Coordinates of C-alpha atoms in Angstrom, one line a residue:
Chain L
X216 CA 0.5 -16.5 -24.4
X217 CA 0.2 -19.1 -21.8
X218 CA -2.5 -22.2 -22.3
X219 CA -4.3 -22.4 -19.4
X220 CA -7.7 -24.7 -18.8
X221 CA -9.5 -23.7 -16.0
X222 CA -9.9 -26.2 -13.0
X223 CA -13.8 -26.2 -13.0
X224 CA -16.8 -24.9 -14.4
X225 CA -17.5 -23.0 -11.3
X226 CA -14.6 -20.7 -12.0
X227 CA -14.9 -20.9 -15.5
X228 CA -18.5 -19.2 -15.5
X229 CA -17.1 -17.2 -12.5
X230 CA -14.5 -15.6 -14.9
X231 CA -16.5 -15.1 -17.4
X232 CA -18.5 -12.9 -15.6
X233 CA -15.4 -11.0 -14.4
X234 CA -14.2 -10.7 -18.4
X235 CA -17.4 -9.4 -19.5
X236 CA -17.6 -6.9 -17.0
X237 CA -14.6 -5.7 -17.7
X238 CA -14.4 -5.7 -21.5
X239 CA -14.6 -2.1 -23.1
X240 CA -16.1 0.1 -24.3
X241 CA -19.4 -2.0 -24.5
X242 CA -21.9 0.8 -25.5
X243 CA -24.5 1.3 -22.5
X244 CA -23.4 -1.1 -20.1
X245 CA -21.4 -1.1 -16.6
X246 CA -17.6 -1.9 -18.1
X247 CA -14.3 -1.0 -16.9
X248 CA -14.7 2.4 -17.7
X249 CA -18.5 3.2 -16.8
X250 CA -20.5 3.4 -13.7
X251 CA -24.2 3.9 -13.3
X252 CA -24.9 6.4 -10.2
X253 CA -27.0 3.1 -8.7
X254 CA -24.7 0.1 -10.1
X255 CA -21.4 0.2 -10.4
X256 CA -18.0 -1.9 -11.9
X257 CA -18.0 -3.0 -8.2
X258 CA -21.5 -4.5 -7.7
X259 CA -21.0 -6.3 -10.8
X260 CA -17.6 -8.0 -9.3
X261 CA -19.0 -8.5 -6.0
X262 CA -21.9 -11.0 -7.4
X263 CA -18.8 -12.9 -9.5
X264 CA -17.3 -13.6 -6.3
X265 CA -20.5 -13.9 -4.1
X266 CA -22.3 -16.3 -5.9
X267 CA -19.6 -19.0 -5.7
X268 CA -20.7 -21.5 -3.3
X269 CA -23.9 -21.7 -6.2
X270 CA -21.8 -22.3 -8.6
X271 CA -19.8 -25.3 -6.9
X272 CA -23.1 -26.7 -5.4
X273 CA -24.2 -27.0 -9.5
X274 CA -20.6 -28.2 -10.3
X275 CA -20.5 -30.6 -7.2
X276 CA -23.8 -32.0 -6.5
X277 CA -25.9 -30.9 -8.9
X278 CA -29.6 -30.0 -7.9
X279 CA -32.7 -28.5 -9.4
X280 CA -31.9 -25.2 -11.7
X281 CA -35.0 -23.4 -10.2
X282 CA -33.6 -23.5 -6.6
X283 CA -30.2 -22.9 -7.6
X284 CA -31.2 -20.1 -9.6
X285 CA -33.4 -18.8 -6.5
X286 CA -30.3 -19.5 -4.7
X287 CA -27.9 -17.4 -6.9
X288 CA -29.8 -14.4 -6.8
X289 CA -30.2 -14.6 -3.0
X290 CA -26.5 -14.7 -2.8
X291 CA -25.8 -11.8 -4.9
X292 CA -28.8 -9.2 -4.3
X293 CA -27.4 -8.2 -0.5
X294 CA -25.5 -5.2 -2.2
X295 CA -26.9 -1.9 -3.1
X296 CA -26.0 -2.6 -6.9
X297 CA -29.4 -4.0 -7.0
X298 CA -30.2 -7.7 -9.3
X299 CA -26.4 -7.6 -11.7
X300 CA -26.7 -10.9 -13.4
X301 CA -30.4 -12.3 -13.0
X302 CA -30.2 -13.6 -16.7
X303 CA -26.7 -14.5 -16.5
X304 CA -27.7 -17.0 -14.2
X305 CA -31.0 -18.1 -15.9
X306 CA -28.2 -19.3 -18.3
X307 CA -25.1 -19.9 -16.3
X308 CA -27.0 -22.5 -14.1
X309 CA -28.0 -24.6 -16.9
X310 CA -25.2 -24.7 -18.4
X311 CA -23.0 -25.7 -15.1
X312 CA -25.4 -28.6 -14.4
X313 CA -24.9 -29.7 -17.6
X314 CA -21.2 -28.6 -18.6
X315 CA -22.0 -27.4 -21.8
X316 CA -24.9 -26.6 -24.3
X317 CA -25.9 -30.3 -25.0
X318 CA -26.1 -30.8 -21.2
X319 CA -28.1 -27.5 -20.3
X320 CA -30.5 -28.6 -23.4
X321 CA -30.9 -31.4 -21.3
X322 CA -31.5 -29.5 -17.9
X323 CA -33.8 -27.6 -19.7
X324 CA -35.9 -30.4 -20.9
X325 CA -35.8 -31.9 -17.3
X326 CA -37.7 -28.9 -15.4
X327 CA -40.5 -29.1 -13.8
X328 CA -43.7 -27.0 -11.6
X329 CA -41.1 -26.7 -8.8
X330 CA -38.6 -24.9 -10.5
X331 CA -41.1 -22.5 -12.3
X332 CA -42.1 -21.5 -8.8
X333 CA -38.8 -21.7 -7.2
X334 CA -37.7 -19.6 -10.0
X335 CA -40.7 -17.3 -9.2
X336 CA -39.5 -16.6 -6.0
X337 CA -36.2 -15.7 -7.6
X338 CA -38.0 -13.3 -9.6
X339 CA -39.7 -11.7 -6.7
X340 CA -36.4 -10.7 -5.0
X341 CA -35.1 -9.1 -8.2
X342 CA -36.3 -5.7 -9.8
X343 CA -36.7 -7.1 -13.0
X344 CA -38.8 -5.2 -15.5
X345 CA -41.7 -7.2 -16.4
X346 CA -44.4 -6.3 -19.1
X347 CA -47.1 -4.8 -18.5
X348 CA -49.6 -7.5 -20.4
X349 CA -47.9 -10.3 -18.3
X350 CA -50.8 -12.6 -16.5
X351 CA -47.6 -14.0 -14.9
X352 CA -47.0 -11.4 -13.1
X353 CA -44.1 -12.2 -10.4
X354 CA -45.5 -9.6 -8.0
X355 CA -48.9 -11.4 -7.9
X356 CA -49.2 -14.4 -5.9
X357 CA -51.9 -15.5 -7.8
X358 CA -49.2 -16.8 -10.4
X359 CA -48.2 -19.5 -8.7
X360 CA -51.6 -21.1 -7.9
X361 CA -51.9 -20.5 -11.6
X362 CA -49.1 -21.9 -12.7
X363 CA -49.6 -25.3 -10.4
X364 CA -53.4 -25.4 -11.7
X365 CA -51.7 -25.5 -15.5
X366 CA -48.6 -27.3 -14.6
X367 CA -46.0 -25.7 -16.1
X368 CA -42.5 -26.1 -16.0
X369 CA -39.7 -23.8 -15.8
X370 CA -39.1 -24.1 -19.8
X371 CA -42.6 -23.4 -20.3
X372 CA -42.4 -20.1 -18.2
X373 CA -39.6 -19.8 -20.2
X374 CA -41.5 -19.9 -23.5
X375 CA -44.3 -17.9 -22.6
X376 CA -41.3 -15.2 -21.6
X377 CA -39.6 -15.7 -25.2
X378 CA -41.5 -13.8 -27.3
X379 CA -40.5 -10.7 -25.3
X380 CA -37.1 -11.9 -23.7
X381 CA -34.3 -13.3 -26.2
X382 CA -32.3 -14.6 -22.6
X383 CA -35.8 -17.2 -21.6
X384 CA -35.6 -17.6 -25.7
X385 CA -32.4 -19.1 -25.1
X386 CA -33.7 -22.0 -23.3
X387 CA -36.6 -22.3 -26.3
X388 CA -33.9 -22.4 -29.1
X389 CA -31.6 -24.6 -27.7
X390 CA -29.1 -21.9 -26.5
X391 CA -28.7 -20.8 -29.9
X392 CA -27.8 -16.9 -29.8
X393 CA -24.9 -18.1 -26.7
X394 CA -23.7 -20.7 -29.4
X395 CA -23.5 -17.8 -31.9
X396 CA -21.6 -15.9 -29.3
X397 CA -19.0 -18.7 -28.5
X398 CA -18.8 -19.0 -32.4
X399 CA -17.8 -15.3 -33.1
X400 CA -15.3 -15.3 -29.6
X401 CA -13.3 -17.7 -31.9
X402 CA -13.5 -16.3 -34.9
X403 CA -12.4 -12.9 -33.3
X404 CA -9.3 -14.2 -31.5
X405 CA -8.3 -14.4 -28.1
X406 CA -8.6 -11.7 -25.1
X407 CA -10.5 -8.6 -24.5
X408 CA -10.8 -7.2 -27.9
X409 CA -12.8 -10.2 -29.1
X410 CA -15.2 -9.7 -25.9
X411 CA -15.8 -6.2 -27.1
X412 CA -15.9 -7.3 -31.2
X413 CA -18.3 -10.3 -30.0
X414 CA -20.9 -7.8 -28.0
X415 CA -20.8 -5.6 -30.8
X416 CA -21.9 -7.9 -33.4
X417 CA -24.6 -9.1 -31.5
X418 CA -26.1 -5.8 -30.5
X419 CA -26.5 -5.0 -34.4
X420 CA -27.8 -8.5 -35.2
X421 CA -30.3 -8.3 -32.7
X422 CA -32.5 -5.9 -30.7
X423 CA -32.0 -6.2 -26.9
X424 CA -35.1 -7.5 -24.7
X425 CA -33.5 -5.5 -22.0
X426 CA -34.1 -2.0 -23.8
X427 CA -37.1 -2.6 -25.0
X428 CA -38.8 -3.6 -21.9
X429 CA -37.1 -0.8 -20.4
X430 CA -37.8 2.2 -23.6
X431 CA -39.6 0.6 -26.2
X432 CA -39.1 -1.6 -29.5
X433 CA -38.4 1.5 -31.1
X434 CA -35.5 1.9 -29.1
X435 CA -34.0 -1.5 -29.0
X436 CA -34.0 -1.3 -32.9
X437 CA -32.3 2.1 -33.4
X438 CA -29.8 1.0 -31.2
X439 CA -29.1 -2.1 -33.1
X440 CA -29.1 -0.1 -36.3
X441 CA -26.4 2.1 -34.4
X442 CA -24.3 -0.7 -33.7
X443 CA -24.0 -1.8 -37.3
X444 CA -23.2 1.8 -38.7
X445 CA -20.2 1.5 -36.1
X446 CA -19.3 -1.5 -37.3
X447 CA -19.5 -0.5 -40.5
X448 CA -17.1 2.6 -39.8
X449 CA -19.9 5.1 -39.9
X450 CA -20.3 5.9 -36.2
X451 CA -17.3 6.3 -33.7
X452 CA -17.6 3.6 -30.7
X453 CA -17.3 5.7 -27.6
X454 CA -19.6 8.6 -28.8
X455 CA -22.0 5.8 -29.2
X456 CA -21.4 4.3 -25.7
X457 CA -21.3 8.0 -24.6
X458 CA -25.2 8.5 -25.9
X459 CA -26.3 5.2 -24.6
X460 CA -24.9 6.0 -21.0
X461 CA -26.4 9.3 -21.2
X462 CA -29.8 7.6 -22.1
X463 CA -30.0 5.3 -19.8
X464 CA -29.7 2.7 -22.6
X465 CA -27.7 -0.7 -21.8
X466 CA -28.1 -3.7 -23.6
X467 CA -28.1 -5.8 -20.8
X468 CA -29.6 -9.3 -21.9
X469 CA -26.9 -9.1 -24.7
X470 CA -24.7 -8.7 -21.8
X471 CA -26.2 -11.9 -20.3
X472 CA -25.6 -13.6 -23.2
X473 CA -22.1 -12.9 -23.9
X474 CA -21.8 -14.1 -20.0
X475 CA -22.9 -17.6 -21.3
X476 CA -20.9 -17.4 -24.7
X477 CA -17.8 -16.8 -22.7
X478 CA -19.4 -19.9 -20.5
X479 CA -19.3 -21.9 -23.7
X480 CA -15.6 -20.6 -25.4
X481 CA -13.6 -21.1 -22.3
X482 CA -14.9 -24.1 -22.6
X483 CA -13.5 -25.0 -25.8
X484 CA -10.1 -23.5 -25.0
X485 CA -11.1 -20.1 -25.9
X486 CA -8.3 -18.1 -24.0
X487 CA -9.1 -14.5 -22.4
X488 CA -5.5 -14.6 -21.1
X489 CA -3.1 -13.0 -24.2
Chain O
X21 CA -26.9 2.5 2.0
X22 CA -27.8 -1.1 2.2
X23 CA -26.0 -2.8 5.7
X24 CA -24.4 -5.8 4.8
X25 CA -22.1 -8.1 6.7
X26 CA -20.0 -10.9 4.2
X27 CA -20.7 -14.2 5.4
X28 CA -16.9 -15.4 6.0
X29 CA -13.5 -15.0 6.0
X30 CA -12.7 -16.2 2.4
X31 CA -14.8 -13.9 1.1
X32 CA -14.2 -10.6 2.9
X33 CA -10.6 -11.0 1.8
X34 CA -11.4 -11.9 -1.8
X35 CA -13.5 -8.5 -1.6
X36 CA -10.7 -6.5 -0.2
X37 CA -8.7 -7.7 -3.2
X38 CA -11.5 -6.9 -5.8
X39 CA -12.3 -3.6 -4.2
X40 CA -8.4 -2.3 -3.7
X41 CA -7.9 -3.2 -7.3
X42 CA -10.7 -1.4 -8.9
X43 CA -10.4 1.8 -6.8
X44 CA -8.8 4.6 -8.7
X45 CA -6.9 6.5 -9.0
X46 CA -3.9 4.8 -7.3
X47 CA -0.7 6.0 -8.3
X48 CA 1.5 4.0 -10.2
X49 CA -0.7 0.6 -9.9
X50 CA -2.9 -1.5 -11.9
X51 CA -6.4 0.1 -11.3
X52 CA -9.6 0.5 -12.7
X53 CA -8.4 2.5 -15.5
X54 CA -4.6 1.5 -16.2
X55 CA -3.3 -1.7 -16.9
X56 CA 0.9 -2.3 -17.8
X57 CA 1.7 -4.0 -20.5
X58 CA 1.9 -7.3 -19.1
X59 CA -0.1 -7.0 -16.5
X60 CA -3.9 -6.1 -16.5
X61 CA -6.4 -5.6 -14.6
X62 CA -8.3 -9.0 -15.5
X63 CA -5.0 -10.7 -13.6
X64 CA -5.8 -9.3 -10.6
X65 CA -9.1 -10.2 -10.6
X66 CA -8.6 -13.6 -11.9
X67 CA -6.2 -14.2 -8.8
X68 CA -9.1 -13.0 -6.8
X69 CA -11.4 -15.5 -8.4
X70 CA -8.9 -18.7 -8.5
X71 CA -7.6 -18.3 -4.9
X72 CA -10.8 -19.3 -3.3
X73 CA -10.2 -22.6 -2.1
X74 CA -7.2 -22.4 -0.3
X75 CA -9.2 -19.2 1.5
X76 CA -11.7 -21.2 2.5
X77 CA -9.2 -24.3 3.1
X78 CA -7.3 -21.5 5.8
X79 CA -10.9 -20.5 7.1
X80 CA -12.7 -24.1 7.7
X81 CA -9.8 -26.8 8.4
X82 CA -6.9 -24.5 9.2
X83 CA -3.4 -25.8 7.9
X84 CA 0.0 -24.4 7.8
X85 CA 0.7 -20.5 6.9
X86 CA 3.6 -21.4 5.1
X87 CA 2.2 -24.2 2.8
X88 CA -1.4 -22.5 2.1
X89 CA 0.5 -19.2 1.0
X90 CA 2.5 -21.8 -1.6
X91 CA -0.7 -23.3 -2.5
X92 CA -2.0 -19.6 -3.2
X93 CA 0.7 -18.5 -5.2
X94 CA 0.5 -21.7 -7.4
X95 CA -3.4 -21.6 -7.8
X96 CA -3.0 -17.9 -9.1
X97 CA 0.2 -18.3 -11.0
X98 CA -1.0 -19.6 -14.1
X99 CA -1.7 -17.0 -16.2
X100 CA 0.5 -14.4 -18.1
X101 CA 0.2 -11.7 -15.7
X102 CA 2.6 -13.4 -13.3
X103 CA 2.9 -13.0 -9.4
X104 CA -0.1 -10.5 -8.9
X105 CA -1.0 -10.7 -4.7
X106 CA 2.1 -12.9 -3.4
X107 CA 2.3 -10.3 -0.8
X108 CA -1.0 -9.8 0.0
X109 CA -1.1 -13.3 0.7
X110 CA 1.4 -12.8 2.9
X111 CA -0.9 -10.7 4.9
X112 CA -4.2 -12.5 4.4
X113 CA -3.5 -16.1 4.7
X114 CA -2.1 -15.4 8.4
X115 CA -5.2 -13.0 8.8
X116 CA -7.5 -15.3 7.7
X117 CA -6.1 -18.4 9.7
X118 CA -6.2 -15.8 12.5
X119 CA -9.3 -14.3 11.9
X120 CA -8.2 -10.8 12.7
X121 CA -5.0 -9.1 13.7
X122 CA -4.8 -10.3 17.3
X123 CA -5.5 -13.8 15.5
X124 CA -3.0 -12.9 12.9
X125 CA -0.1 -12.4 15.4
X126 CA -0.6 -15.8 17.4
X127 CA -0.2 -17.4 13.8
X128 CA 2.8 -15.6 12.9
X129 CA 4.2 -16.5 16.7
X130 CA 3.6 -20.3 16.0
X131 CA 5.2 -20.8 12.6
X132 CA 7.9 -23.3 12.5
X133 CA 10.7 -24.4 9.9
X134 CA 8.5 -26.2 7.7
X135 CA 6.5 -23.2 7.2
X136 CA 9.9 -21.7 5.9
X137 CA 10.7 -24.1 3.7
X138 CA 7.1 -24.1 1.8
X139 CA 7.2 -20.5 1.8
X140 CA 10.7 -20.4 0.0
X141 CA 9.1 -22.8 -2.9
X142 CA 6.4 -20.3 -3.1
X143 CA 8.9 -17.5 -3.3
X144 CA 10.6 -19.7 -6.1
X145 CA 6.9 -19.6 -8.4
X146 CA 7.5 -16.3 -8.3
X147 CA 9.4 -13.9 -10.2
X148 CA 9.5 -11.5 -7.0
X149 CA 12.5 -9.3 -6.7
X150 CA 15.1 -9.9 -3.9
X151 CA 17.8 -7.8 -2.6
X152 CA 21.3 -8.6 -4.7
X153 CA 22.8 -8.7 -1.0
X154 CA 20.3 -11.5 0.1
X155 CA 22.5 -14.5 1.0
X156 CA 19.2 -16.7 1.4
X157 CA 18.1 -16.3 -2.4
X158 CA 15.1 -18.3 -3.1
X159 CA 17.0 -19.7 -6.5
X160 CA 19.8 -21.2 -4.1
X161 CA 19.3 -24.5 -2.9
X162 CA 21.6 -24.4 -0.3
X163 CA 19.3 -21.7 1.5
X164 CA 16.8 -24.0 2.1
X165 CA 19.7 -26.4 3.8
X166 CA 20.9 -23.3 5.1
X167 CA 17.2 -22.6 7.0
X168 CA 17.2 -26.1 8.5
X169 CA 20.5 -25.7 9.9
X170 CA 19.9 -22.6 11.5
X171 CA 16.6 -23.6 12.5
X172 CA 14.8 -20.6 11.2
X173 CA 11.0 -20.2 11.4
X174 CA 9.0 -18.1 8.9
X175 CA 8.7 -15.5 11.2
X176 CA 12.5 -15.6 11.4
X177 CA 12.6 -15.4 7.4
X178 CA 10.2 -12.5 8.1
X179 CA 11.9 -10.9 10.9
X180 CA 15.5 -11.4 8.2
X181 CA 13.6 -9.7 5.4
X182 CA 11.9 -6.5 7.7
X183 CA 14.6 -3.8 7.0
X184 CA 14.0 -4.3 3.3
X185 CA 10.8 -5.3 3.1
X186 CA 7.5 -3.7 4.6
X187 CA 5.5 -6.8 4.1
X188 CA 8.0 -8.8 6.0
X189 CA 7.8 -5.9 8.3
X190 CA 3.8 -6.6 9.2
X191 CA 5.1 -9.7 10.7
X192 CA 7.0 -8.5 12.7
X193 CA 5.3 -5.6 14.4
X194 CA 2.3 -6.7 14.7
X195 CA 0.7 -5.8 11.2
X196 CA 1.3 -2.2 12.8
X197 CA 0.7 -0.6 9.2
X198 CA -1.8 -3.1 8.0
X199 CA -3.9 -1.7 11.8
X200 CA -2.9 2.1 10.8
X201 CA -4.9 1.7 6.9
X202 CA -7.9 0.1 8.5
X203 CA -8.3 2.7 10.9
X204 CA -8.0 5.3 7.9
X205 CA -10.7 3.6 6.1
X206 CA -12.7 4.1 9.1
X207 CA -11.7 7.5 9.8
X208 CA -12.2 8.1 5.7
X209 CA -16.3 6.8 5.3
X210 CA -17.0 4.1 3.5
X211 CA -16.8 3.1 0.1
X212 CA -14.1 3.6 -2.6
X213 CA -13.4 7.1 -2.3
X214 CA -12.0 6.1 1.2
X215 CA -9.5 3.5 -0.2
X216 CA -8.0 6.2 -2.5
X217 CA -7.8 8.7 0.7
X218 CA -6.1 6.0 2.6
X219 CA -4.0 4.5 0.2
X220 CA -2.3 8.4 -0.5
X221 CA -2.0 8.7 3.1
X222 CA 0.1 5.8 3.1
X223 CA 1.9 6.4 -0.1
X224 CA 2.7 9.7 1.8
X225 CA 3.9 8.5 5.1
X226 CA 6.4 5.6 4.2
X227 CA 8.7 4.7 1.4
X228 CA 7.5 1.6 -0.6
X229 CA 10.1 -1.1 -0.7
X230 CA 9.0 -2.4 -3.6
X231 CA 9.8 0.6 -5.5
X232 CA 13.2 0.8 -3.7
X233 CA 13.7 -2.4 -4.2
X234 CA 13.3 -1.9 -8.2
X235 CA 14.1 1.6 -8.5
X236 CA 16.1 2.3 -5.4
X237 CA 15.6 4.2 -2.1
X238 CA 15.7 7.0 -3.5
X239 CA 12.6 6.7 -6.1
X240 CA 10.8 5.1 -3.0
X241 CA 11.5 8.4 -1.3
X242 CA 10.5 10.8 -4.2
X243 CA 7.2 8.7 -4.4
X244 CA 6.5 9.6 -0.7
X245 CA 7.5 13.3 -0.7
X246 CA 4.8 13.5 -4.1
X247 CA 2.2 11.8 -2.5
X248 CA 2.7 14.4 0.3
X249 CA 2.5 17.3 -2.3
X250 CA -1.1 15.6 -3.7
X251 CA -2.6 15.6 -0.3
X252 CA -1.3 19.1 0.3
X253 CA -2.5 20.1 -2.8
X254 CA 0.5 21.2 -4.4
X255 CA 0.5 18.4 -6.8
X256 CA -2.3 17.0 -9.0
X257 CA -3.8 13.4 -8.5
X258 CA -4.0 12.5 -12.0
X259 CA -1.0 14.1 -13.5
X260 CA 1.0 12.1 -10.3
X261 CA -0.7 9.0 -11.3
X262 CA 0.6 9.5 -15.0
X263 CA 4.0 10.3 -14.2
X264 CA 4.0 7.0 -11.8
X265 CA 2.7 4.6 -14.5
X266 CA 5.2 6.3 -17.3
X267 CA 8.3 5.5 -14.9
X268 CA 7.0 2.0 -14.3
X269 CA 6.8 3.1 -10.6
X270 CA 4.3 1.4 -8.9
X271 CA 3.9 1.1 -5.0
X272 CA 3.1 -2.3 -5.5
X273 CA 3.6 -3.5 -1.3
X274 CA 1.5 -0.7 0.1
X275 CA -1.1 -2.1 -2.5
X276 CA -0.1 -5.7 -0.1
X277 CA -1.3 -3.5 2.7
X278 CA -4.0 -1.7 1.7
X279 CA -5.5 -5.2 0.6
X280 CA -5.0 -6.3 4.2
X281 CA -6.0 -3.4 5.7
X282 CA -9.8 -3.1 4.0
X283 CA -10.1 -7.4 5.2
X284 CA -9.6 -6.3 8.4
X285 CA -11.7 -2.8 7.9
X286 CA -14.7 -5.1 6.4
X287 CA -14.4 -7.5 9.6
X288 CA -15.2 -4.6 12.4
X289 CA -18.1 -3.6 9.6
X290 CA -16.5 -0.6 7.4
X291 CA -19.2 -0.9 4.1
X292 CA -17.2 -1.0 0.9
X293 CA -20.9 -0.3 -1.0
X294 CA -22.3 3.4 -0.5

């Protein structure tokens, strides 16, 4: 294996959305070897390389998350793949302005009512599922006289959204589930197989947001349960990822959150190259 | 399908090297679903990631062909996966300094002996094959004396390697093949059923020299005359493919073409994302 440190965050959050599109098999999600009909392997690479100049401007010159966020998601939602990384970059951007987890707790502290409704109008450009009890809704523009009237901040949109959303939890808990994910990535070794070890114990530690805005609590939790038993050797991997393709089940906020725990391992010298 | 127009240079080749890598299947290459042992599909990508900046270096200040393809070559040569695109920077960096191929030719008629020289140090990063016969070997010192004495430009170098080498050959005709695959994407649709279509017509219509090169001529033939037999329907894709990747036969410089060929497809609006 050869060392290799990459030469700035901007690439280093850049590749790690590359290697966590690519790992597989990661049950229900777009991977190297699975395609939705409406997003593809392709859509999800296209946003890696799109949202770039983002990326640098955080590196570079910093700015306000909510914009740069707003920014991202501009960038990347020209394709037919539809919104790919939305809450990769709810964490990514954070964690760019401020290299690492102790800086994006930092970020996070720092928000204010601009980037709640900068990251509003983010919102509004995506098809993110929201729920249905939501007084926030994105779609109304009643929010945002609301949330000046109240002023809240981007972390406090944030944790109204946690109780239902474990990627906006990330920014309540001090990024706690992305530090578990950086964790197991260097307990499992280097490379791809420790991408696809890492997502796995995640999914059956935790039920995704992601499914369960999309098919119910019920849902999320069988699917974590599933994980486990194929952890444990009681369920074969790619007959699992098989039935969540099928169903139209993909984990995808645990997908955002590997995203950020690659983010975090490379790093720490965590190598995906061996 | 959603119109959609990249918003420079650097990026609509970084595409064409994202998107010829993940379409499959391609015979005998890296693709979406085959890696070789040493070298994987997260390479390529990462080379598509990490060579950004002297992309966007050849788009916004210009500079020399011959040093930004060494800078290219050493920004992507870091990780285990070795030389991955050193020709298809070949082909890009003058496209991109050019713009398109008429742009493309007026660089390759203005390079100069410097551009040689830097382009031999890039060849030496490399672990490219050259021809036994070749009496300016990239590990000889004395050829780079030799190139200043006989005053040789790159596009002499080029015009010295064409017989063996089709990459070589772009320069010197024009980027006849590199105009021939984006008109087959054209004439194919869009999208990435159209870069497997046009990458078998190739495959079918000339003998790769990198397979001759590391095989011999006649492997580089047999490859053709099969590719024919797919297209004719004698043969089956998938079965060819397997046979390709067993023999370690992979037509690695009309992968440098087809790379070239969608950049230039994607400038006169072909739409990789239907």
């Amino acid at each position: 294996m050869k060392e290799r440190t990459l030469a700035n965050r901007a690439e280093q959050a850049q590749m790690a959305m590359m290697l966590e599109v690519c790992a597989y098999p990661k049950p229900g999600n777009v991977d190297r070897c699975h395609d939705y009909s409406d997003t593809r392997l392709e859509h999800f690479l296209a946003s890696t390389i799109l949202v770039r100049p983002v990326f640098e401007t955080a590196e570079r010159t910093g700015g306000r998350v909510g914009s740069l966020i707003r920014e991202a998601v501009m960038l990347t939602n020209s394709h037919a793949g539809g919104n790919t990384h939305f809450g990769a970059f709810i964490l990514l951007i954070p964690l760019i302005l401020g290299g690492d987890i102790e800086g994006a707790r930092r970020v996070v502290a720092g928000t204010d009512v601009q980037d709640a409704i900068d990251f509003y109008a983010a919102f509004g450009l995506t098809q993110v599922r929201v729920a249905k009890s939501d007084d926030l809704d994105v779609n109304d523009p009643e929010s945002i006289a609301a949330i000046r009237e109240r002023g809240m901040t981007l972390a406090d949109i944030m944790a109204y959204s946690a109780p239902r959303d474990m990627v906006a939890r990330e920014w309540t808990n001090g990024f706690a589930l992305t530090r578990q994910c950086a964790d197991l990535l260097h307990a499992h070794g280097h490379g791809r197989e420790a991408i696809v070890r890492t997502f796995l114990d995640l999914l059956a530690s935790v039920p995704d947001t992601f499914i369960a805005k999309k098919h119910g609590a019920e849902a999320a939790e069988r699917t974590m349960r599933c994980a486990g038993e194929v952890l444990r050797g009681g369920r074969d991997l790619r007959a699992f990822d098989a039935e969540c393709i099928n169903g139209g089940i993909n984990p995808g906020s645990i997908a955002d959150i590997t995203i950020a725990g690659i983010y975090v391992a490379l790093g720490e010298g965590w190598q995906w190259d061996c």
